[in-house]
Amino acid sequence: MALSLLRRGIEVTSIDTSPPPKVLQRDHFVHVAANLLDQGTLAQLFAAARFDAVMHFASLIQAGESTTVPMRYYQNNLGATLSLLTAMLQAGVNRFIFSSSAAIYGEPSYTPIDEAHPKVPINPYGCSKAMVEEILTDLRDAYDLQSVALRYFNAAGASPKDALWESHLPETHLIPLAIRAARDPGAPLTVFRADYRRSDGTAIRDFVHVSDICSAHSLALDYLLDDGLSTQFNLGSQRGFSVLEVIRTTEAVLGCPVPFSLQPRRVGDPAILLADSQAARQELNWKPSHSDLATMIADAAAALP
């Protein structure tokens, strides 16, 4: 996202505990190595420059893990966001773009899921995202803080030409795990059942390319800078694939098998999440152009070391 903004001529400051990739070592980019819970550093950061908007991506993301260590998820996902919002309000910055999640919907009562679907998260990860959205509504009413919450379904893909790829420790996302299993047959992929009758018995997910997610953020930024009011958008391709379909497509793209083992369904893991992203397409003029499954897998494979 930072690289996309820089290419638009926008000055970018990032704050993260991890160092930025080398591709971002350029003019008009500043990196601050700090935790969002560090109020003193945040106050200094907002005092040093006048920011037009803030994009907030950072969170813990493992739905299953969140059921075993919920306090860690609330302290990080909710506490760090509150810390950031506090610093913004104190500095008079009132435009905020938030990485939300389809996990706020829980087990869907209908599919595809639109933004009006009830929010009934079934794990602490989803609860933490839904809580932030509720807080943003309150801050809008009390302080005129305008926000766009972008509810990702399943981010995938990479940017091979920029040498940018997923880097999680541990890696939890399906596509990079499938690629690694294909490259190392001694480390098979673990596949969890979903008990979903319409499919092959594995979970169905809607995947969206990270490049398309970045384009949605750019459009959301333009929307807020044009005095747009607080809203929420789903980001998905509107097509669902089962885990086994992803494995078969990975095998076709790479030309080799993906070994896997089937395990029981995980607690807190919805059987199906399929987006209705018409609102983003119509109101932001968002056009996801990289989100076919084979492209996402090929890009991830080309970028992963």
PDB file of C-alpha atoms in Angstrom:
ATOM      1  CA  MET A   1       0.000   0.000   0.000  1.00  0.00           C
ATOM      2  CA  ALA A   2       2.826   2.385   0.856  1.00  0.00           C
ATOM      3  CA  LEU A   3       4.426   1.736  -2.526  1.00  0.00           C
ATOM      4  CA  SER A   4       1.108   2.304  -4.299  1.00  0.00           C
ATOM      5  CA  LEU A   5       0.661   5.652  -2.544  1.00  0.00           C
ATOM      6  CA  LEU A   6       4.222   6.757  -3.289  1.00  0.00           C
ATOM      7  CA  ARG A   7       3.651   6.024  -6.960  1.00  0.00           C
ATOM      8  CA  ARG A   8       0.700   8.397  -6.809  1.00  0.00           C
ATOM      9  CA  GLY A   9       2.988  11.146  -5.487  1.00  0.00           C
ATOM     10  CA  ILE A  10       1.643  10.922  -1.937  1.00  0.00           C
ATOM     11  CA  GLU A  11       4.025  11.316   1.018  1.00  0.00           C
ATOM     12  CA  VAL A  12       3.858   8.316   3.331  1.00  0.00           C
ATOM     13  CA  THR A  13       4.856   7.735   6.950  1.00  0.00           C
ATOM     14  CA  SER A  14       4.633   4.196   8.309  1.00  0.00           C
ATOM     15  CA  ILE A  15       4.733   3.003  11.901  1.00  0.00           C
ATOM     16  CA  ASP A  16       5.481  -0.651  12.542  1.00  0.00           C
ATOM     17  CA  THR A  17       7.625  -2.846  14.741  1.00  0.00           C
ATOM     18  CA  SER A  18       9.149  -4.466  11.626  1.00  0.00           C
ATOM     19  CA  PRO A  19      11.516  -2.711   9.201  1.00  0.00           C
ATOM     20  CA  PRO A  20      10.146  -1.786   5.759  1.00  0.00           C
ATOM     21  CA  PRO A  21      11.244  -3.658   2.604  1.00  0.00           C
ATOM     22  CA  LYS A  22      14.093  -2.186   0.565  1.00  0.00           C
ATOM     23  CA  VAL A  23      11.749  -1.150  -2.245  1.00  0.00           C
ATOM     24  CA  LEU A  24      10.395   1.573   0.088  1.00  0.00           C
ATOM     25  CA  GLN A  25      13.773   3.174   0.729  1.00  0.00           C
ATOM     26  CA  ARG A  26      13.028   6.244  -1.375  1.00  0.00           C
ATOM     27  CA  ASP A  27      12.112   9.901  -1.136  1.00  0.00           C
ATOM     28  CA  HIS A  28       8.838  10.900   0.531  1.00  0.00           C
ATOM     29  CA  PHE A  29       8.770   7.763   2.698  1.00  0.00           C
ATOM     30  CA  VAL A  30       9.446   7.833   6.456  1.00  0.00           C
ATOM     31  CA  HIS A  31       9.403   4.781   8.690  1.00  0.00           C
ATOM     32  CA  VAL A  32       8.985   4.890  12.471  1.00  0.00           C
ATOM     33  CA  ALA A  33       9.938   1.712  14.329  1.00  0.00           C
ATOM     34  CA  ALA A  34       7.459   1.585  17.195  1.00  0.00           C
ATOM     35  CA  ASN A  35       4.402  -0.130  18.600  1.00  0.00           C
ATOM     36  CA  LEU A  36       1.018   1.551  18.238  1.00  0.00           C
ATOM     37  CA  LEU A  37       0.534   1.196  21.982  1.00  0.00           C
ATOM     38  CA  ASP A  38       3.414   3.668  22.492  1.00  0.00           C
ATOM     39  CA  GLN A  39       1.397   6.843  23.065  1.00  0.00           C
ATOM     40  CA  GLY A  40       4.477   9.018  23.473  1.00  0.00           C
ATOM     41  CA  THR A  41       5.887   8.082  20.061  1.00  0.00           C
ATOM     42  CA  LEU A  42       2.484   8.512  18.444  1.00  0.00           C
ATOM     43  CA  ALA A  43       2.120  12.003  19.947  1.00  0.00           C
ATOM     44  CA  GLN A  44       5.551  12.988  18.613  1.00  0.00           C
ATOM     45  CA  LEU A  45       4.735  11.553  15.205  1.00  0.00           C
ATOM     46  CA  PHE A  46       1.480  13.475  14.839  1.00  0.00           C
ATOM     47  CA  ALA A  47       3.093  16.660  16.153  1.00  0.00           C
ATOM     48  CA  ALA A  48       5.909  16.465  13.590  1.00  0.00           C
ATOM     49  CA  ALA A  49       3.729  16.488  10.465  1.00  0.00           C
ATOM     50  CA  ARG A  50       0.226  17.286   9.318  1.00  0.00           C
ATOM     51  CA  PHE A  51      -1.420  14.130   8.064  1.00  0.00           C
ATOM     52  CA  ASP A  52      -4.441  14.124   5.773  1.00  0.00           C
ATOM     53  CA  ALA A  53      -5.517  10.569   6.610  1.00  0.00           C
ATOM     54  CA  VAL A  54      -4.491   7.374   8.386  1.00  0.00           C
ATOM     55  CA  MET A  55      -4.706   3.797   7.082  1.00  0.00           C
ATOM     56  CA  HIS A  56      -4.624   1.133   9.790  1.00  0.00           C
ATOM     57  CA  PHE A  57      -3.677  -2.403   8.707  1.00  0.00           C
ATOM     58  CA  ALA A  58      -1.974  -3.950  11.746  1.00  0.00           C
ATOM     59  CA  SER A  59      -3.617  -6.710  13.750  1.00  0.00           C
ATOM     60  CA  LEU A  60      -3.315 -10.295  14.860  1.00  0.00           C
ATOM     61  CA  ILE A  61      -5.239 -12.352  12.308  1.00  0.00           C
ATOM     62  CA  GLN A  62      -5.609 -16.011  13.310  1.00  0.00           C
ATOM     63  CA  ALA A  63      -9.258 -16.723  14.031  1.00  0.00           C
ATOM     64  CA  GLY A  64      -8.552 -20.131  15.562  1.00  0.00           C
ATOM     65  CA  GLU A  65      -5.751 -18.864  17.775  1.00  0.00           C
ATOM     66  CA  SER A  66      -7.947 -16.017  18.985  1.00  0.00           C
ATOM     67  CA  THR A  67     -10.246 -18.531  20.688  1.00  0.00           C
ATOM     68  CA  THR A  68      -7.359 -19.808  22.842  1.00  0.00           C
ATOM     69  CA  VAL A  69      -5.689 -16.463  23.707  1.00  0.00           C
ATOM     70  CA  PRO A  70      -8.530 -13.937  23.420  1.00  0.00           C
ATOM     71  CA  MET A  71      -6.977 -11.373  25.744  1.00  0.00           C
ATOM     72  CA  ARG A  72      -3.950 -11.083  23.462  1.00  0.00           C
ATOM     73  CA  TYR A  73      -6.252 -10.311  20.529  1.00  0.00           C
ATOM     74  CA  TYR A  74      -8.258  -7.705  22.397  1.00  0.00           C
ATOM     75  CA  GLN A  75      -5.142  -6.027  23.778  1.00  0.00           C
ATOM     76  CA  ASN A  76      -3.546  -5.868  20.341  1.00  0.00           C
ATOM     77  CA  ASN A  77      -6.392  -5.415  17.864  1.00  0.00           C
ATOM     78  CA  LEU A  78      -8.620  -3.258  20.032  1.00  0.00           C
ATOM     79  CA  GLY A  79      -6.110  -1.621  22.371  1.00  0.00           C
ATOM     80  CA  ALA A  80      -3.644  -0.587  19.660  1.00  0.00           C
ATOM     81  CA  THR A  81      -6.446   0.806  17.502  1.00  0.00           C
ATOM     82  CA  LEU A  82      -7.780   2.876  20.407  1.00  0.00           C
ATOM     83  CA  SER A  83      -4.257   4.186  21.010  1.00  0.00           C
ATOM     84  CA  LEU A  84      -3.943   5.231  17.366  1.00  0.00           C
ATOM     85  CA  LEU A  85      -7.392   6.842  17.268  1.00  0.00           C
ATOM     86  CA  THR A  86      -6.625   8.772  20.461  1.00  0.00           C
ATOM     87  CA  ALA A  87      -3.468  10.218  18.908  1.00  0.00           C
ATOM     88  CA  MET A  88      -5.366  11.116  15.734  1.00  0.00           C
ATOM     89  CA  LEU A  89      -8.110  12.951  17.597  1.00  0.00           C
ATOM     90  CA  GLN A  90      -5.618  14.851  19.738  1.00  0.00           C
ATOM     91  CA  ALA A  91      -3.860  15.985  16.548  1.00  0.00           C
ATOM     92  CA  GLY A  92      -7.084  16.913  14.751  1.00  0.00           C
ATOM     93  CA  VAL A  93      -6.754  14.223  12.045  1.00  0.00           C
ATOM     94  CA  ASN A  94     -10.241  13.034  11.149  1.00  0.00           C
ATOM     95  CA  ARG A  95      -9.975  10.647   8.189  1.00  0.00           C
ATOM     96  CA  PHE A  96      -9.391   6.957   8.907  1.00  0.00           C
ATOM     97  CA  ILE A  97      -9.324   3.838   6.714  1.00  0.00           C
ATOM     98  CA  PHE A  98      -9.606   0.609   8.675  1.00  0.00           C
ATOM     99  CA  SER A  99      -8.730  -2.953   7.691  1.00  0.00           C
ATOM    100  CA  SER A 100     -11.789  -4.806   8.881  1.00  0.00           C
ATOM    101  CA  SER A 101     -12.701  -8.406   8.092  1.00  0.00           C
ATOM    102  CA  ALA A 102     -15.424 -10.715   6.859  1.00  0.00           C
ATOM    103  CA  ALA A 103     -14.975 -12.432  10.235  1.00  0.00           C
ATOM    104  CA  ILE A 104     -17.347  -9.839  11.704  1.00  0.00           C
ATOM    105  CA  TYR A 105     -20.244 -11.663  10.008  1.00  0.00           C
ATOM    106  CA  GLY A 106     -19.673 -15.042  11.673  1.00  0.00           C
ATOM    107  CA  GLU A 107     -21.621 -17.955  10.195  1.00  0.00           C
ATOM    108  CA  PRO A 108     -23.566 -16.260   7.381  1.00  0.00           C
ATOM    109  CA  SER A 109     -27.351 -16.470   7.380  1.00  0.00           C
ATOM    110  CA  TYR A 110     -27.258 -15.871   3.613  1.00  0.00           C
ATOM    111  CA  THR A 111     -24.703 -15.670   0.835  1.00  0.00           C
ATOM    112  CA  PRO A 112     -23.288 -13.746  -0.849  1.00  0.00           C
ATOM    113  CA  ILE A 113     -22.824 -11.478   2.173  1.00  0.00           C
ATOM    114  CA  ASP A 114     -23.580  -7.777   1.768  1.00  0.00           C
ATOM    115  CA  GLU A 115     -22.764  -4.971   4.187  1.00  0.00           C
ATOM    116  CA  ALA A 116     -26.245  -5.148   5.750  1.00  0.00           C
ATOM    117  CA  HIS A 117     -25.700  -8.731   6.925  1.00  0.00           C
ATOM    118  CA  PRO A 118     -25.937  -9.023  10.733  1.00  0.00           C
ATOM    119  CA  LYS A 119     -22.599  -8.833  12.554  1.00  0.00           C
ATOM    120  CA  VAL A 120     -22.418 -11.944  14.756  1.00  0.00           C
ATOM    121  CA  PRO A 121     -18.716 -12.885  14.940  1.00  0.00           C
ATOM    122  CA  ILE A 122     -17.952 -16.345  16.288  1.00  0.00           C
ATOM    123  CA  ASN A 123     -14.375 -15.794  17.446  1.00  0.00           C
ATOM    124  CA  PRO A 124     -12.472 -13.067  19.337  1.00  0.00           C
ATOM    125  CA  TYR A 125     -10.642 -12.014  16.160  1.00  0.00           C
ATOM    126  CA  GLY A 126     -13.939 -11.167  14.461  1.00  0.00           C
ATOM    127  CA  CYS A 127     -15.242  -9.579  17.665  1.00  0.00           C
ATOM    128  CA  SER A 128     -12.216  -7.284  17.850  1.00  0.00           C
ATOM    129  CA  LYS A 129     -12.841  -6.042  14.304  1.00  0.00           C
ATOM    130  CA  ALA A 130     -16.571  -5.561  14.912  1.00  0.00           C
ATOM    131  CA  MET A 131     -15.843  -3.632  18.119  1.00  0.00           C
ATOM    132  CA  VAL A 132     -13.576  -1.221  16.263  1.00  0.00           C
ATOM    133  CA  GLU A 133     -16.317  -0.606  13.708  1.00  0.00           C
ATOM    134  CA  GLU A 134     -18.749   0.227  16.518  1.00  0.00           C
ATOM    135  CA  ILE A 135     -16.189   2.587  18.046  1.00  0.00           C
ATOM    136  CA  LEU A 136     -15.758   4.321  14.689  1.00  0.00           C
ATOM    137  CA  THR A 137     -19.508   4.982  14.594  1.00  0.00           C
ATOM    138  CA  ASP A 138     -19.341   6.594  18.037  1.00  0.00           C
ATOM    139  CA  LEU A 139     -16.308   8.705  17.089  1.00  0.00           C
ATOM    140  CA  ARG A 140     -18.072   9.875  13.956  1.00  0.00           C
ATOM    141  CA  ASP A 141     -21.002  11.118  16.007  1.00  0.00           C
ATOM    142  CA  ALA A 142     -18.931  12.676  18.793  1.00  0.00           C
ATOM    143  CA  TYR A 143     -15.860  14.026  16.988  1.00  0.00           C
ATOM    144  CA  ASP A 144     -16.709  14.102  13.261  1.00  0.00           C
ATOM    145  CA  LEU A 145     -14.108  11.437  12.562  1.00  0.00           C
ATOM    146  CA  GLN A 146     -14.992  10.063   9.140  1.00  0.00           C
ATOM    147  CA  SER A 147     -13.886   6.520   8.328  1.00  0.00           C
ATOM    148  CA  VAL A 148     -14.088   3.781   5.731  1.00  0.00           C
ATOM    149  CA  ALA A 149     -14.012   0.232   7.056  1.00  0.00           C
ATOM    150  CA  LEU A 150     -12.912  -2.185   4.345  1.00  0.00           C
ATOM    151  CA  ARG A 151     -14.066  -5.681   5.178  1.00  0.00           C
ATOM    152  CA  TYR A 152     -11.553  -8.026   3.551  1.00  0.00           C
ATOM    153  CA  PHE A 153     -12.586 -11.524   2.724  1.00  0.00           C
ATOM    154  CA  ASN A 154      -9.331 -13.447   2.005  1.00  0.00           C
ATOM    155  CA  ALA A 155      -6.337 -11.426   0.884  1.00  0.00           C
ATOM    156  CA  ALA A 156      -4.059 -13.347  -1.479  1.00  0.00           C
ATOM    157  CA  GLY A 157      -1.413 -12.909  -4.149  1.00  0.00           C
ATOM    158  CA  ALA A 158       1.751 -10.814  -4.135  1.00  0.00           C
ATOM    159  CA  SER A 159       3.709  -8.299  -6.209  1.00  0.00           C
ATOM    160  CA  PRO A 160       6.521 -10.284  -7.847  1.00  0.00           C
ATOM    161  CA  LYS A 161       7.975  -7.330  -9.762  1.00  0.00           C
ATOM    162  CA  ASP A 162       8.473  -5.468  -6.476  1.00  0.00           C
ATOM    163  CA  ALA A 163       9.660  -8.551  -4.546  1.00  0.00           C
ATOM    164  CA  LEU A 164       6.782  -8.134  -2.080  1.00  0.00           C
ATOM    165  CA  TRP A 165       5.060 -11.198  -0.658  1.00  0.00           C
ATOM    166  CA  GLU A 166       3.288 -12.456   2.433  1.00  0.00           C
ATOM    167  CA  SER A 167       5.614 -12.731   5.411  1.00  0.00           C
ATOM    168  CA  HIS A 168       3.944 -14.180   8.486  1.00  0.00           C
ATOM    169  CA  LEU A 169       5.552 -16.048  11.355  1.00  0.00           C
ATOM    170  CA  PRO A 170       3.953 -18.497  11.430  1.00  0.00           C
ATOM    171  CA  GLU A 171       2.375 -18.450   7.966  1.00  0.00           C
ATOM    172  CA  THR A 172      -1.352 -19.154   8.221  1.00  0.00           C
ATOM    173  CA  HIS A 173      -2.770 -18.252   4.801  1.00  0.00           C
ATOM    174  CA  LEU A 174      -3.871 -21.054   2.510  1.00  0.00           C
ATOM    175  CA  ILE A 175      -2.245 -20.120  -0.809  1.00  0.00           C
ATOM    176  CA  PRO A 176       1.351 -19.626   0.420  1.00  0.00           C
ATOM    177  CA  LEU A 177       1.014 -22.755   2.540  1.00  0.00           C
ATOM    178  CA  ALA A 178      -0.163 -24.741  -0.500  1.00  0.00           C
ATOM    179  CA  ILE A 179       2.770 -23.426  -2.542  1.00  0.00           C
ATOM    180  CA  ARG A 180       5.237 -24.380   0.178  1.00  0.00           C
ATOM    181  CA  ALA A 181       3.718 -27.856   0.478  1.00  0.00           C
ATOM    182  CA  ALA A 182       4.141 -28.329  -3.289  1.00  0.00           C
ATOM    183  CA  ARG A 183       7.792 -27.282  -3.050  1.00  0.00           C
ATOM    184  CA  ASP A 184       8.479 -29.405   0.040  1.00  0.00           C
ATOM    185  CA  PRO A 185       6.503 -32.686  -0.120  1.00  0.00           C
ATOM    186  CA  GLY A 186       7.873 -33.581   3.314  1.00  0.00           C
ATOM    187  CA  ALA A 187       5.740 -30.832   4.864  1.00  0.00           C
ATOM    188  CA  PRO A 188       2.156 -31.558   3.734  1.00  0.00           C
ATOM    189  CA  LEU A 189      -0.614 -28.985   4.007  1.00  0.00           C
ATOM    190  CA  THR A 190      -3.146 -29.390   6.813  1.00  0.00           C
ATOM    191  CA  VAL A 191      -6.724 -29.081   5.537  1.00  0.00           C
ATOM    192  CA  PHE A 192      -9.595 -28.633   7.976  1.00  0.00           C
ATOM    193  CA  ARG A 193     -13.033 -30.009   7.247  1.00  0.00           C
ATOM    194  CA  ALA A 194     -16.008 -27.662   7.173  1.00  0.00           C
ATOM    195  CA  ASP A 195     -18.980 -30.070   7.118  1.00  0.00           C
ATOM    196  CA  TYR A 196     -20.537 -27.911   4.424  1.00  0.00           C
ATOM    197  CA  ARG A 197     -22.870 -29.977   2.266  1.00  0.00           C
ATOM    198  CA  ARG A 198     -22.667 -27.906  -0.933  1.00  0.00           C
ATOM    199  CA  SER A 199     -18.930 -28.408  -1.325  1.00  0.00           C
ATOM    200  CA  ASP A 200     -16.366 -31.163  -1.087  1.00  0.00           C
ATOM    201  CA  GLY A 201     -16.417 -30.957   2.706  1.00  0.00           C
ATOM    202  CA  THR A 202     -13.832 -28.174   3.030  1.00  0.00           C
ATOM    203  CA  ALA A 203     -14.400 -24.487   3.754  1.00  0.00           C
ATOM    204  CA  ILE A 204     -15.378 -22.124   0.936  1.00  0.00           C
ATOM    205  CA  ARG A 205     -13.659 -18.759   0.764  1.00  0.00           C
ATOM    206  CA  ASP A 206     -13.712 -15.660  -1.433  1.00  0.00           C
ATOM    207  CA  PHE A 207     -10.176 -14.526  -2.336  1.00  0.00           C
ATOM    208  CA  VAL A 208      -9.119 -11.027  -3.394  1.00  0.00           C
ATOM    209  CA  HIS A 209      -5.699  -9.991  -4.708  1.00  0.00           C
ATOM    210  CA  VAL A 210      -3.636  -7.656  -2.523  1.00  0.00           C
ATOM    211  CA  SER A 211      -3.229  -5.319  -5.517  1.00  0.00           C
ATOM    212  CA  ASP A 212      -6.994  -4.996  -5.706  1.00  0.00           C
ATOM    213  CA  ILE A 213      -7.148  -4.369  -1.959  1.00  0.00           C
ATOM    214  CA  CYS A 214      -4.619  -1.556  -2.425  1.00  0.00           C
ATOM    215  CA  SER A 215      -6.688  -0.027  -5.219  1.00  0.00           C
ATOM    216  CA  ALA A 216      -9.745  -0.070  -2.932  1.00  0.00           C
ATOM    217  CA  HIS A 217      -7.764   1.781  -0.258  1.00  0.00           C
ATOM    218  CA  SER A 218      -6.654   4.404  -2.770  1.00  0.00           C
ATOM    219  CA  LEU A 219     -10.247   4.913  -3.857  1.00  0.00           C
ATOM    220  CA  ALA A 220     -11.380   5.079  -0.209  1.00  0.00           C
ATOM    221  CA  LEU A 221      -8.732   7.736   0.429  1.00  0.00           C
ATOM    222  CA  ASP A 222     -10.007   9.803  -2.489  1.00  0.00           C
ATOM    223  CA  TYR A 223     -13.556   9.338  -1.194  1.00  0.00           C
ATOM    224  CA  LEU A 224     -12.646  10.709   2.254  1.00  0.00           C
ATOM    225  CA  LEU A 225     -10.533  13.556   0.875  1.00  0.00           C
ATOM    226  CA  ASP A 226     -13.586  14.513  -1.190  1.00  0.00           C
ATOM    227  CA  ASP A 227     -15.540  14.918   2.076  1.00  0.00           C
ATOM    228  CA  GLY A 228     -17.090  11.450   1.981  1.00  0.00           C
ATOM    229  CA  LEU A 229     -18.899  10.314   5.114  1.00  0.00           C
ATOM    230  CA  SER A 230     -18.255   7.200   7.202  1.00  0.00           C
ATOM    231  CA  THR A 231     -19.185   3.921   5.551  1.00  0.00           C
ATOM    232  CA  GLN A 232     -18.182   0.271   5.127  1.00  0.00           C
ATOM    233  CA  PHE A 233     -17.415  -1.859   2.075  1.00  0.00           C
ATOM    234  CA  ASN A 234     -16.874  -5.556   1.471  1.00  0.00           C
ATOM    235  CA  LEU A 235     -13.794  -6.436  -0.578  1.00  0.00           C
ATOM    236  CA  GLY A 236     -14.123  -9.765  -2.357  1.00  0.00           C
ATOM    237  CA  SER A 237     -14.152 -11.271  -5.825  1.00  0.00           C
ATOM    238  CA  GLN A 238     -17.741 -12.520  -5.365  1.00  0.00           C
ATOM    239  CA  ARG A 239     -16.671 -16.064  -6.241  1.00  0.00           C
ATOM    240  CA  GLY A 240     -16.072 -18.809  -3.705  1.00  0.00           C
ATOM    241  CA  PHE A 241     -13.529 -21.611  -3.864  1.00  0.00           C
ATOM    242  CA  SER A 242     -13.247 -24.583  -1.533  1.00  0.00           C
ATOM    243  CA  VAL A 243      -9.905 -25.370   0.045  1.00  0.00           C
ATOM    244  CA  LEU A 244      -9.593 -28.438  -2.181  1.00  0.00           C
ATOM    245  CA  GLU A 245     -10.316 -26.312  -5.277  1.00  0.00           C
ATOM    246  CA  VAL A 246      -7.482 -23.997  -4.244  1.00  0.00           C
ATOM    247  CA  ILE A 247      -5.196 -27.010  -3.888  1.00  0.00           C
ATOM    248  CA  ARG A 248      -6.132 -28.346  -7.348  1.00  0.00           C
ATOM    249  CA  THR A 249      -5.610 -24.929  -8.936  1.00  0.00           C
ATOM    250  CA  THR A 250      -2.231 -24.629  -7.209  1.00  0.00           C
ATOM    251  CA  GLU A 251      -1.274 -28.013  -8.636  1.00  0.00           C
ATOM    252  CA  ALA A 252      -2.316 -26.870 -12.120  1.00  0.00           C
ATOM    253  CA  VAL A 253      -0.389 -23.577 -11.864  1.00  0.00           C
ATOM    254  CA  LEU A 254       2.786 -25.159 -10.459  1.00  0.00           C
ATOM    255  CA  GLY A 255       2.592 -28.423 -12.371  1.00  0.00           C
ATOM    256  CA  CYS A 256       3.177 -30.585  -9.307  1.00  0.00           C
ATOM    257  CA  PRO A 257       1.087 -32.165  -6.529  1.00  0.00           C
ATOM    258  CA  VAL A 258       0.231 -30.478  -3.243  1.00  0.00           C
ATOM    259  CA  PRO A 259       0.331 -33.110  -0.474  1.00  0.00           C
ATOM    260  CA  PHE A 260      -2.218 -32.567   2.298  1.00  0.00           C
ATOM    261  CA  SER A 261      -3.914 -34.236   5.243  1.00  0.00           C
ATOM    262  CA  LEU A 262      -7.532 -33.810   6.335  1.00  0.00           C
ATOM    263  CA  GLN A 263      -8.216 -32.794   9.932  1.00  0.00           C
ATOM    264  CA  PRO A 264     -11.419 -32.106  11.926  1.00  0.00           C
ATOM    265  CA  ARG A 265     -13.114 -28.740  11.650  1.00  0.00           C
ATOM    266  CA  ARG A 266     -11.530 -25.914  13.674  1.00  0.00           C
ATOM    267  CA  VAL A 267     -13.456 -24.073  16.364  1.00  0.00           C
ATOM    268  CA  GLY A 268     -14.458 -20.564  15.273  1.00  0.00           C
ATOM    269  CA  ASP A 269     -13.995 -21.242  11.549  1.00  0.00           C
ATOM    270  CA  PRO A 270     -17.058 -20.438   9.366  1.00  0.00           C
ATOM    271  CA  ALA A 271     -17.870 -22.977   6.664  1.00  0.00           C
ATOM    272  CA  ILE A 272     -18.458 -20.398   3.928  1.00  0.00           C
ATOM    273  CA  LEU A 273     -17.619 -16.731   3.421  1.00  0.00           C
ATOM    274  CA  LEU A 274     -18.627 -15.294   0.059  1.00  0.00           C
ATOM    275  CA  ALA A 275     -18.704 -11.552  -0.621  1.00  0.00           C
ATOM    276  CA  ASP A 276     -21.244  -9.288  -2.208  1.00  0.00           C
ATOM    277  CA  SER A 277     -18.936  -6.384  -3.109  1.00  0.00           C
ATOM    278  CA  GLN A 278     -21.361  -4.442  -5.287  1.00  0.00           C
ATOM    279  CA  ALA A 279     -21.307  -1.432  -2.957  1.00  0.00           C
ATOM    280  CA  ALA A 280     -17.548  -0.920  -3.402  1.00  0.00           C
ATOM    281  CA  ARG A 281     -17.865  -1.420  -7.145  1.00  0.00           C
ATOM    282  CA  GLN A 282     -20.663   1.113  -7.445  1.00  0.00           C
ATOM    283  CA  GLU A 283     -19.771   3.754  -4.842  1.00  0.00           C
ATOM    284  CA  LEU A 284     -15.964   3.670  -5.135  1.00  0.00           C
ATOM    285  CA  ASN A 285     -15.855   2.536  -8.770  1.00  0.00           C
ATOM    286  CA  TRP A 286     -13.671  -0.330  -7.577  1.00  0.00           C
ATOM    287  CA  LYS A 287     -12.811  -2.841 -10.293  1.00  0.00           C
ATOM    288  CA  PRO A 288     -10.846  -5.839  -9.001  1.00  0.00           C
ATOM    289  CA  SER A 289      -8.728  -6.868 -11.980  1.00  0.00           C
ATOM    290  CA  HIS A 290      -6.234  -9.343 -10.485  1.00  0.00           C
ATOM    291  CA  SER A 291      -8.498 -11.535  -8.380  1.00  0.00           C
ATOM    292  CA  ASP A 292      -8.912 -14.657 -10.475  1.00  0.00           C
ATOM    293  CA  LEU A 293      -7.603 -17.632  -8.518  1.00  0.00           C
ATOM    294  CA  ALA A 294      -4.870 -18.745 -10.943  1.00  0.00           C
ATOM    295  CA  THR A 295      -3.395 -15.216 -11.090  1.00  0.00           C
ATOM    296  CA  MET A 296      -3.288 -14.910  -7.301  1.00  0.00           C
ATOM    297  CA  ILE A 297      -1.550 -18.285  -6.989  1.00  0.00           C
ATOM    298  CA  ALA A 298       0.902 -17.545  -9.813  1.00  0.00           C
ATOM    299  CA  ASP A 299       1.824 -14.158  -8.352  1.00  0.00           C
ATOM    300  CA  ALA A 300       2.320 -15.623  -4.902  1.00  0.00           C
ATOM    301  CA  ALA A 301       4.459 -18.444  -6.286  1.00  0.00           C
ATOM    302  CA  ALA A 302       6.603 -16.043  -8.314  1.00  0.00           C
ATOM    303  CA  ALA A 303       7.240 -13.801  -5.322  1.00  0.00           C
ATOM    304  CA  LEU A 304       7.716 -16.303  -2.500  1.00  0.00           C
ATOM    305  CA  PRO A 305      11.392 -17.067  -1.852  1.00  0.00           C
TER     306      PRO A 305
END
